[in-house]
Short mmCIF file of C-alpha atoms in Angstrom, two decimals:
data_model
loop_
_atom_site.label_atom_id
_atom_site.label_comp_id
_atom_site.label_asym_id
_atom_site.label_seq_id
_atom_site.Cartn_x
_atom_site.Cartn_y
_atom_site.Cartn_z
CA MET Y 199 28.90 -51.67 -96.54
CA GLY Y 200 25.96 -54.02 -96.60
CA LEU Y 201 23.30 -51.32 -96.35
CA LYS Y 202 20.17 -53.05 -97.63
CA ARG Y 203 16.60 -52.04 -97.07
CA ARG Y 204 14.74 -54.97 -95.50
CA THR Y 205 11.52 -54.61 -97.45
CA GLY Y 206 10.83 -58.27 -98.11
CA THR Y 207 12.02 -61.82 -97.71
CA LYS Y 208 12.54 -62.55 -101.43
CA ASN Y 209 15.64 -61.26 -103.18
CA PRO Y 210 14.69 -59.03 -106.13
CA SER Y 211 16.14 -59.74 -109.56
CA ILE Y 212 19.36 -57.98 -110.50
CA LEU Y 213 19.00 -54.64 -112.29
CA SER Y 214 15.36 -54.39 -111.21
CA SER Y 215 13.98 -51.27 -109.59
CA GLU Y 216 13.56 -52.99 -106.22
CA PHE Y 217 17.14 -54.30 -106.35
CA PHE Y 218 18.48 -50.80 -106.96
CA ILE Y 219 16.38 -49.34 -104.12
CA GLN Y 220 17.53 -51.97 -101.63
CA ASN Y 221 21.20 -51.71 -102.63
CA HIS Y 222 21.45 -48.07 -103.70
CA ALA Y 223 23.78 -47.14 -100.82
CA ASP Y 224 26.26 -49.89 -101.72
CA ILE Y 225 26.16 -48.98 -105.40
CA ILE Y 226 26.62 -45.26 -104.84
CA SER Y 227 29.35 -45.76 -102.20
CA CYS Y 228 31.29 -47.82 -104.77
CA ILE Y 229 30.96 -44.98 -107.29
CA ALA Y 230 32.19 -42.47 -104.69
CA MET Y 231 35.12 -44.73 -103.80
CA ILE Y 232 36.24 -44.67 -107.44
CA PHE Y 233 36.96 -40.93 -107.10
CA VAL Y 234 38.74 -41.40 -103.77
CA VAL Y 235 40.90 -44.27 -105.01
CA GLY Y 236 41.66 -42.23 -108.14
CA LEU Y 237 43.55 -39.73 -105.95
CA LEU Y 238 46.09 -42.44 -105.07
CA PHE Y 239 47.41 -42.84 -108.62
CA GLN Y 240 49.37 -40.24 -110.51
CA VAL Y 241 47.59 -40.88 -113.79
CA THR Y 242 44.05 -40.50 -112.44
CA ALA Y 243 44.76 -37.97 -109.64
CA PRO Y 244 44.17 -34.81 -111.78
CA LEU Y 245 40.77 -36.07 -112.91
CA ALA Y 246 39.70 -37.39 -109.50
CA SER Y 247 40.78 -34.18 -107.75
CA ILE Y 248 38.26 -32.23 -109.83
CA PHE Y 249 35.47 -34.02 -107.92
CA VAL Y 250 37.05 -34.25 -104.47
CA VAL Y 251 39.30 -31.23 -103.90
CA MET Y 252 38.07 -27.64 -103.51
CA HIS Y 253 38.91 -25.43 -106.50
CA HIS Y 254 39.18 -21.79 -107.58
CA ASN Y 255 41.88 -20.78 -105.10
CA VAL Y 256 42.58 -17.04 -105.41
CA THR Y 257 45.17 -16.68 -102.65
CA GLU Y 258 48.34 -14.90 -103.78
CA GLY Y 259 51.78 -15.47 -102.30
CA LEU Y 260 53.48 -18.49 -100.80
CA ASP Y 261 53.40 -17.48 -97.15
CA PRO Y 262 52.03 -20.49 -95.18
CA ASN Y 263 50.44 -18.10 -92.67
CA ASP Y 264 48.21 -16.56 -95.33
CA ILE Y 265 44.52 -17.47 -95.17
CA VAL Y 266 43.57 -19.52 -98.21
CA LEU Y 267 40.66 -17.89 -100.03
CA TYR Y 268 38.38 -19.29 -102.71
CA THR Y 269 35.81 -18.01 -105.15
CA TYR Y 270 33.16 -19.97 -107.03
CA GLY Y 271 33.40 -21.37 -110.55
CA ARG Y 272 32.37 -24.13 -112.94
CA GLN Y 273 34.38 -26.84 -111.21
CA ASP Y 274 32.19 -26.44 -108.11
CA ALA Y 275 29.55 -28.46 -109.97
CA CYS Y 276 31.91 -31.48 -109.92
CA VAL Y 277 32.58 -31.08 -106.19
CA ILE Y 278 28.84 -30.78 -105.50
CA THR Y 279 28.28 -33.98 -107.50
CA PHE Y 280 30.75 -35.91 -105.33
CA TYR Y 281 29.26 -34.70 -102.04
CA PHE Y 282 25.81 -35.34 -103.49
CA LEU Y 283 26.83 -39.02 -103.62
CA ILE Y 284 28.25 -38.84 -100.09
CA ALA Y 285 24.96 -37.34 -98.83
CA ILE Y 286 23.00 -40.31 -100.24
CA VAL Y 287 25.34 -42.78 -98.52
CA MET Y 288 25.19 -40.93 -95.19
CA HIS Y 289 21.39 -40.79 -95.46
CA ALA Y 290 21.28 -44.59 -95.85
CA ILE Y 291 23.67 -45.14 -92.92
CA LEU Y 292 21.58 -42.95 -90.59
CA GLN Y 293 18.39 -44.64 -91.77
CA GLU Y 294 19.70 -48.19 -91.37
CA TYR Y 295 21.58 -47.93 -88.07
CA ALA Y 296 19.50 -45.35 -86.17
CA LEU Y 297 16.05 -44.50 -87.48
CA ASP Y 298 14.97 -48.02 -88.51
CA LYS Y 299 15.92 -49.39 -85.08
CA LEU Y 300 13.96 -46.64 -83.33
CA ASN Y 301 10.97 -47.27 -85.59
CA ARG Y 302 10.91 -50.94 -84.67
CA LYS Y 303 10.93 -50.06 -80.96
CA LEU Y 304 8.18 -47.45 -81.23
CA HIS Y 305 5.86 -49.55 -83.47
CA LEU Y 306 4.70 -46.53 -85.47
CA SER Y 307 2.01 -46.56 -88.14
CA LYS Y 308 2.96 -46.15 -91.81
CA VAL Y 309 2.10 -42.43 -91.83
CA LYS Y 310 4.01 -41.72 -88.63
CA HIS Y 311 6.85 -43.95 -89.82
CA SER Y 312 7.41 -41.75 -92.88
CA LYS Y 313 7.21 -38.51 -90.90
CA PHE Y 314 9.52 -39.90 -88.21
CA ASN Y 315 12.14 -40.72 -90.84
CA GLU Y 316 11.80 -37.28 -92.42
CA SER Y 317 12.18 -35.46 -89.10
CA GLY Y 318 15.07 -37.67 -88.02
CA GLN Y 319 17.05 -37.04 -91.20
CA LEU Y 320 16.35 -33.30 -91.25
CA LEU Y 321 17.09 -32.84 -87.55
CA ILE Y 322 20.61 -34.28 -87.91
CA PHE Y 323 21.32 -32.08 -90.93
CA TYR Y 324 19.89 -28.96 -89.26
CA LEU Y 325 21.93 -29.49 -86.10
CA ILE Y 326 25.16 -30.01 -88.06
CA SER Y 327 24.44 -26.94 -90.22
CA LEU Y 328 23.48 -24.90 -87.17
CA ILE Y 329 26.72 -25.66 -85.30
CA TRP Y 330 28.83 -25.32 -88.44
CA GLY Y 331 27.21 -22.07 -89.60
CA GLY Y 332 27.23 -20.61 -86.09
CA ASP Y 333 30.96 -21.31 -85.80
CA ILE Y 334 31.62 -19.54 -89.12
CA ILE Y 335 29.54 -16.52 -88.02
CA LEU Y 336 31.52 -16.26 -84.78
CA ARG Y 337 34.88 -16.69 -86.53
CA GLU Y 338 34.07 -14.08 -89.18
CA GLY Y 339 32.77 -11.65 -86.54
CA TYR Y 340 29.34 -11.07 -88.09
CA LEU Y 341 27.60 -11.34 -84.72
CA LEU Y 342 29.47 -8.45 -83.09
CA ASN Y 343 29.86 -6.37 -86.23
CA ILE Y 344 26.72 -6.75 -88.32
CA SER Y 345 27.92 -4.15 -90.84
CA GLN Y 346 30.28 -6.78 -92.25
CA LEU Y 347 27.26 -8.31 -93.98
CA TRP Y 348 27.43 -5.53 -96.59
CA GLN Y 349 30.84 -3.87 -96.16
CA ASP Y 350 33.48 -4.43 -98.87
CA TYR Y 351 31.01 -5.96 -101.30
CA PRO Y 352 31.43 -7.94 -103.60
CA HIS Y 353 32.09 -10.83 -101.21
CA ASN Y 354 33.47 -13.12 -103.90
CA GLU Y 355 36.28 -14.49 -101.72
CA MET Y 356 35.55 -17.15 -99.10
CA THR Y 357 37.58 -19.18 -96.65
CA PHE Y 358 37.70 -22.95 -97.12
CA MET Y 359 35.10 -23.75 -94.43
CA PHE Y 360 32.85 -20.94 -95.63
CA LYS Y 361 32.79 -22.26 -99.20
CA PHE Y 362 32.58 -25.88 -98.05
CA TYR Y 363 29.48 -24.98 -96.04
CA PHE Y 364 27.62 -23.88 -99.18
CA ILE Y 365 28.91 -26.83 -101.21
CA VAL Y 366 27.51 -29.25 -98.61
CA GLN Y 367 24.24 -27.33 -98.39
CA LEU Y 368 23.67 -27.54 -102.14
CA ALA Y 369 24.72 -31.20 -102.26
CA TYR Y 370 22.39 -32.15 -99.41
CA TRP Y 371 19.29 -30.50 -100.83
CA LEU Y 372 20.03 -31.97 -104.27
CA HIS Y 373 20.18 -35.47 -102.80
CA CYS Y 374 16.63 -35.05 -101.42
CA TYR Y 375 15.16 -35.55 -104.91
CA PRO Y 376 16.42 -39.13 -105.50
CA GLU Y 377 15.65 -39.94 -101.86
CA LEU Y 378 11.97 -39.60 -102.70
CA TYR Y 379 12.45 -42.63 -104.93
CA PHE Y 380 14.82 -44.54 -102.65
CA GLN Y 381 12.56 -44.11 -99.61
CA LYS Y 382 9.38 -44.91 -101.59
CA VAL Y 383 7.69 -41.73 -100.47
CA LYS Y 384 3.95 -41.64 -101.17
CA LYS Y 385 2.61 -39.27 -103.80
CA ASP Y 386 0.61 -37.20 -101.32
CA GLU Y 387 3.79 -36.62 -99.27
CA MET Y 388 5.99 -35.78 -102.26
CA LYS Y 389 4.58 -32.34 -103.04
CA PRO Y 390 5.47 -30.57 -99.76
CA ARG Y 391 8.93 -32.18 -99.73
CA ILE Y 392 9.64 -31.12 -103.32
CA ILE Y 393 8.46 -27.59 -102.57
CA TYR Y 394 10.69 -26.96 -99.55
CA THR Y 395 13.67 -28.73 -101.16
CA THR Y 396 13.36 -26.57 -104.28
CA LEU Y 397 13.06 -23.39 -102.20
CA TYR Y 398 16.24 -24.23 -100.29
CA LEU Y 399 18.10 -24.90 -103.54
CA VAL Y 400 16.89 -21.76 -105.30
CA PHE Y 401 17.71 -19.37 -102.46
CA LEU Y 402 21.07 -20.94 -101.56
CA THR Y 403 22.17 -21.11 -105.21
CA ALA Y 404 21.14 -17.50 -105.82
CA ALA Y 405 23.04 -16.32 -102.73
CA TYR Y 406 26.12 -18.33 -103.74
CA VAL Y 407 26.18 -17.08 -107.34
CA LEU Y 408 25.34 -13.44 -106.53
CA ASN Y 409 27.95 -13.28 -103.72
CA PHE Y 410 25.37 -12.67 -101.00
CA THR Y 411 26.78 -15.53 -98.96
CA ARG Y 412 27.22 -13.52 -95.73
CA ILE Y 413 23.56 -12.61 -95.37
CA ALA Y 414 22.61 -16.09 -96.61
CA ILE Y 415 24.55 -17.93 -93.91
CA CYS Y 416 23.02 -15.73 -91.18
CA LEU Y 417 19.48 -16.27 -92.47
CA SER Y 418 20.04 -20.01 -92.87
CA VAL Y 419 21.34 -20.39 -89.29
CA LEU Y 420 18.35 -18.46 -87.93
CA HIS Y 421 15.99 -20.67 -89.88
CA TYR Y 422 17.75 -23.87 -88.86
CA VAL Y 423 17.34 -22.99 -85.17
CA VAL Y 424 13.57 -22.96 -85.52
CA GLU Y 425 13.46 -26.05 -87.71
CA SER Y 426 15.63 -27.98 -85.25
CA ILE Y 427 13.20 -27.24 -82.43
CA PHE Y 428 10.21 -28.23 -84.56
CA HIS Y 429 11.62 -31.59 -85.67
CA THR Y 430 12.88 -32.36 -82.15
CA SER Y 431 9.37 -31.75 -80.82
CA ARG Y 432 7.84 -33.90 -83.55
CA LEU Y 433 10.18 -36.78 -82.75
CA LEU Y 434 9.27 -36.48 -79.07
CA TYR Y 435 5.60 -36.54 -80.01
CA PHE Y 436 6.06 -39.74 -82.02
CA ALA Y 437 7.97 -41.22 -79.08
CA GLU Y 438 4.92 -40.46 -76.88
CA ARG Y 439 6.74 -37.86 -74.78
CA SER Y 440 3.68 -35.61 -74.85
CA ARG Y 441 4.71 -33.11 -72.18
CA ALA Y 442 8.19 -32.49 -73.60
CA ALA Y 443 6.73 -32.29 -77.13
CA SER Y 444 4.14 -29.75 -75.95
CA TYR Y 445 6.84 -27.52 -74.46
CA GLY Y 446 8.88 -27.85 -77.65
CA PHE Y 447 5.98 -26.88 -79.90
CA THR Y 448 5.25 -23.88 -77.66
CA VAL Y 449 8.85 -22.67 -78.01
CA TRP Y 450 8.66 -23.30 -81.75
CA ASN Y 451 5.46 -21.23 -82.06
CA VAL Y 452 7.14 -18.23 -80.41
CA LEU Y 453 10.50 -18.50 -82.16
CA PHE Y 454 8.94 -19.09 -85.57
CA VAL Y 455 7.29 -15.67 -85.56
CA LEU Y 456 10.36 -13.96 -84.09
CA VAL Y 457 12.71 -15.50 -86.65
CA ARG Y 458 10.41 -14.45 -89.51
CA LEU Y 459 10.51 -10.85 -88.23
CA GLY Y 460 14.26 -11.07 -87.63
CA SER Y 461 14.90 -12.41 -91.14
CA ILE Y 462 12.90 -9.57 -92.71
CA SER Y 463 14.67 -6.96 -90.56
CA LEU Y 464 18.11 -8.33 -91.39
CA SER Y 465 17.28 -8.46 -95.10
CA VAL Y 466 16.01 -4.86 -95.13
CA LEU Y 467 19.10 -3.71 -93.25
CA THR Y 468 21.41 -5.48 -95.72
CA PHE Y 469 19.76 -5.05 -99.13
CA TRP Y 470 17.96 -1.73 -98.66
CA TYR Y 471 20.38 0.27 -96.48
CA GLY Y 472 23.75 -1.47 -96.29
CA LEU Y 473 24.43 -2.50 -99.89
CA ALA Y 474 23.01 0.80 -101.18
CA LYS Y 475 25.99 2.55 -99.60
CA GLN Y 476 28.55 0.21 -101.15
CA GLN Y 477 29.88 0.01 -104.68
CA VAL Y 478 26.64 0.22 -106.67
CA THR Y 479 26.89 -0.68 -110.36
CA PRO Y 480 24.33 0.17 -113.07
CA ALA Y 481 24.68 -3.32 -114.57
CA MET Y 482 25.96 -6.69 -113.45
CA ASP Y 483 29.73 -7.09 -113.50
CA ILE Y 484 30.33 -10.81 -113.80
CA VAL Y 485 34.10 -10.47 -114.04
CA THR Y 486 34.46 -8.80 -110.64
CA GLY Y 487 31.43 -10.56 -109.18
CA ASN Y 488 29.59 -7.32 -108.44
CA PHE Y 489 25.82 -7.83 -108.60
CA ASN Y 490 24.97 -4.82 -106.47
CA THR Y 491 22.40 -3.26 -108.79
CA GLN Y 492 19.19 -1.70 -107.59
CA LEU Y 493 17.10 -4.19 -109.56
CA ILE Y 494 18.86 -7.22 -108.08
CA ARG Y 495 18.73 -5.86 -104.53
CA ILE Y 496 15.01 -5.10 -104.77
CA ASN Y 497 14.28 -8.52 -106.28
CA CYS Y 498 16.27 -10.23 -103.53
CA LEU Y 499 14.42 -8.27 -100.87
CA VAL Y 500 11.04 -9.05 -102.42
CA ALA Y 501 11.97 -12.73 -102.68
CA VAL Y 502 12.83 -12.86 -98.97
CA PHE Y 503 9.60 -11.02 -98.12
CA LEU Y 504 7.49 -13.43 -100.16
CA LEU Y 505 9.23 -16.44 -98.65
CA GLN Y 506 8.66 -15.22 -95.09
CA ALA Y 507 5.03 -14.32 -95.90
CA TRP Y 508 4.43 -17.76 -97.43
CA MET Y 509 5.88 -19.47 -94.37
CA MET Y 510 3.75 -17.34 -92.04
CA TRP Y 511 0.67 -18.12 -94.12
CA ASN Y 512 1.31 -21.85 -93.81
CA PHE Y 513 1.98 -21.40 -90.10
CA ILE Y 514 -1.34 -19.60 -89.56
CA ASN Y 515 -3.27 -22.12 -91.68
CA PHE Y 516 -1.70 -24.97 -89.72
CA HIS Y 517 -2.86 -23.53 -86.40
CA MET Y 518 -6.31 -22.62 -87.74
CA LYS Y 519 -6.72 -26.20 -88.93
CA ARG Y 520 -5.68 -27.47 -85.50
CA LEU Y 521 -8.21 -25.15 -83.82
CA ARG Y 522 -11.00 -26.38 -86.10
CA GLU Y 523 -10.09 -30.00 -85.43
CA ARG Y 524 -10.08 -29.40 -81.67
CA ALA Y 525 -13.41 -27.56 -81.85
CA ALA Y 526 -14.95 -30.40 -83.87
CA GLN Y 527 -13.56 -32.96 -81.44
CA ALA Y 528 -14.90 -31.01 -78.45
CA ALA Y 529 -18.32 -30.68 -80.11
CA SER Y 530 -18.38 -34.41 -80.87
CA SER Y 531 -17.45 -35.27 -77.27
CA LYS Y 532 -20.11 -32.88 -75.96
CA LYS Y 533 -22.71 -34.38 -78.28
CA LYS Y 534 -21.87 -37.91 -77.13
CA ALA Y 535 -22.04 -36.88 -73.47
CA LEU Y 536 -25.41 -35.18 -74.04
CA ALA Y 537 -26.81 -38.24 -75.84
CA LYS Y 538 -25.61 -40.47 -73.02
CA LYS Y 539 -27.23 -38.17 -70.47
CA GLU Y 540 -30.54 -38.13 -72.37
CA LYS Y 541 -30.49 -41.91 -72.64
CA LYS Y 542 -29.97 -42.19 -68.89
CA GLN Y 543 -32.80 -39.73 -68.21
CA LYS Y 544 -35.21 -41.72 -70.43
CA LYS Y 545 -34.23 -44.91 -68.65
CA ASP Y 546 -34.89 -43.30 -65.25
CA GLU Y 547 -38.25 -41.94 -66.46
CA LEU Y 548 -39.33 -45.37 -67.71
CA LYS Y 549 -38.31 -46.91 -64.39
CA LYS Y 550 -40.23 -44.24 -62.50
CA VAL Y 551 -43.34 -44.78 -64.65
CA SER Y 552 -43.15 -48.52 -64.05
CA GLU Y 553 -42.93 -47.97 -60.29
CA ASP Y 554 -45.89 -45.57 -60.38
CA GLU Y 555 -47.98 -48.16 -62.21
CA VAL Y 556 -47.22 -50.74 -59.51
CA ASN Y 557 -48.14 -48.30 -56.74
CA GLU Y 558 -51.52 -47.64 -58.32
CA LEU Y 559 -52.47 -51.35 -58.12
CA PRO Y 560 -54.22 -52.84 -55.04
CA GLU Y 561 -51.99 -53.96 -52.20
CA VAL Y 562 -52.35 -57.69 -53.07
CA ASP Y 563 -51.50 -57.06 -56.72
CA GLN Y 564 -48.49 -54.91 -55.70
CA ASN Y 565 -47.08 -57.73 -53.59
CA THR Y 566 -47.66 -60.22 -56.41
CA LYS Y 567 -45.94 -57.91 -58.88
CA LYS Y 568 -42.94 -57.39 -56.60
CA ASP Y 569 -42.75 -61.13 -55.92
CA LEU Y 570 -42.74 -61.85 -59.64
CA ARG Y 571 -39.97 -59.28 -60.15
CA SER Y 572 -37.84 -60.74 -57.39
CA ARG Y 573 -38.31 -64.27 -58.75
CA THR Y 574 -37.55 -63.12 -62.29
CA GLY Y 575 -34.40 -61.43 -61.03
CA VAL Y 576 -33.32 -64.52 -59.14
CA SER Y 577 -33.96 -66.80 -62.11
CA THR Y 578 -32.10 -64.43 -64.40
CA LYS Y 579 -29.12 -64.39 -62.04
CA SER Y 580 -29.13 -68.18 -61.80
CA LYS Y 581 -29.17 -68.46 -65.59
CA ARG Y 582 -26.21 -66.06 -65.87
CA ASN Y 583 -24.30 -68.00 -63.25
#
């Protein structure tokens, strides 16, 4: 593939850290190709299919018109591993052929360069997930019949695209950890990235394992709408499209609060009212996939509440920080303007005092003084010329 990070003119030594960073996409794409090529041979096909093909098919009957349904299981870890490798390769392709070229045109600073790459990568993923998840919601009919989010629980059977959506989600957020090393992210930027990556993984994995995938896909699509607008606005800001970025951030400010309220409302409706009317079990039933216990539902609801509250807290702190920065900037500008005005006033006062002193002299001395000033001015001009 030839995807190499152009970080220097000298070629690093083989098996060194720098060599692996520059050539990680080629190395990982070769590993992924081993699984794909393995499907072509009868001997290796059973082993390779564990990593490539979707497993845990629970569809009964041989009718080709039947919808193929899947549940989750241990072999999903192998499939996630394969698409984890694919995510790293796709990340490198997008970085090399799109984001790096844009960075060179925009001439961004190192700080903006890192944030631009982060927003560019996340925006593409959010848009794909938004379109994909929205299509699943429309196909399954959740938008017109919201009661399907809790009816007929446990929801341990999924269509191919439904299950594939969660497999890709988990694989993508897992690949964000090694990307911190591949992209040479600074230590001060690592913490927030690790935090939001871990939160995505924890909530998506919990929803997938506990069979709360229907409510999870709706909440994720709502969240991805807001995040897409934010990262689009940030990219426009870095591209110096200030007016468009300002409109985008304004829309983001409004939708962020609305989506937080909508996520809480949808969670209360599902976990507190909807699932309480379904098949409630006193203890977890792993065999049937029924995790509809009061303890689990309350914990899930509290977890969603805390997540939304944490996001709102960060949102408020972000805007308060911006207000303080603007107030400090305005005060600094006002102070500079006042100092400049005072300096001008002192200069005018000194000039006025000098003129008053000349006026107090006798008429002959005044003319001599003015003549000396005019000559001094002329000589000064001639020297400058």
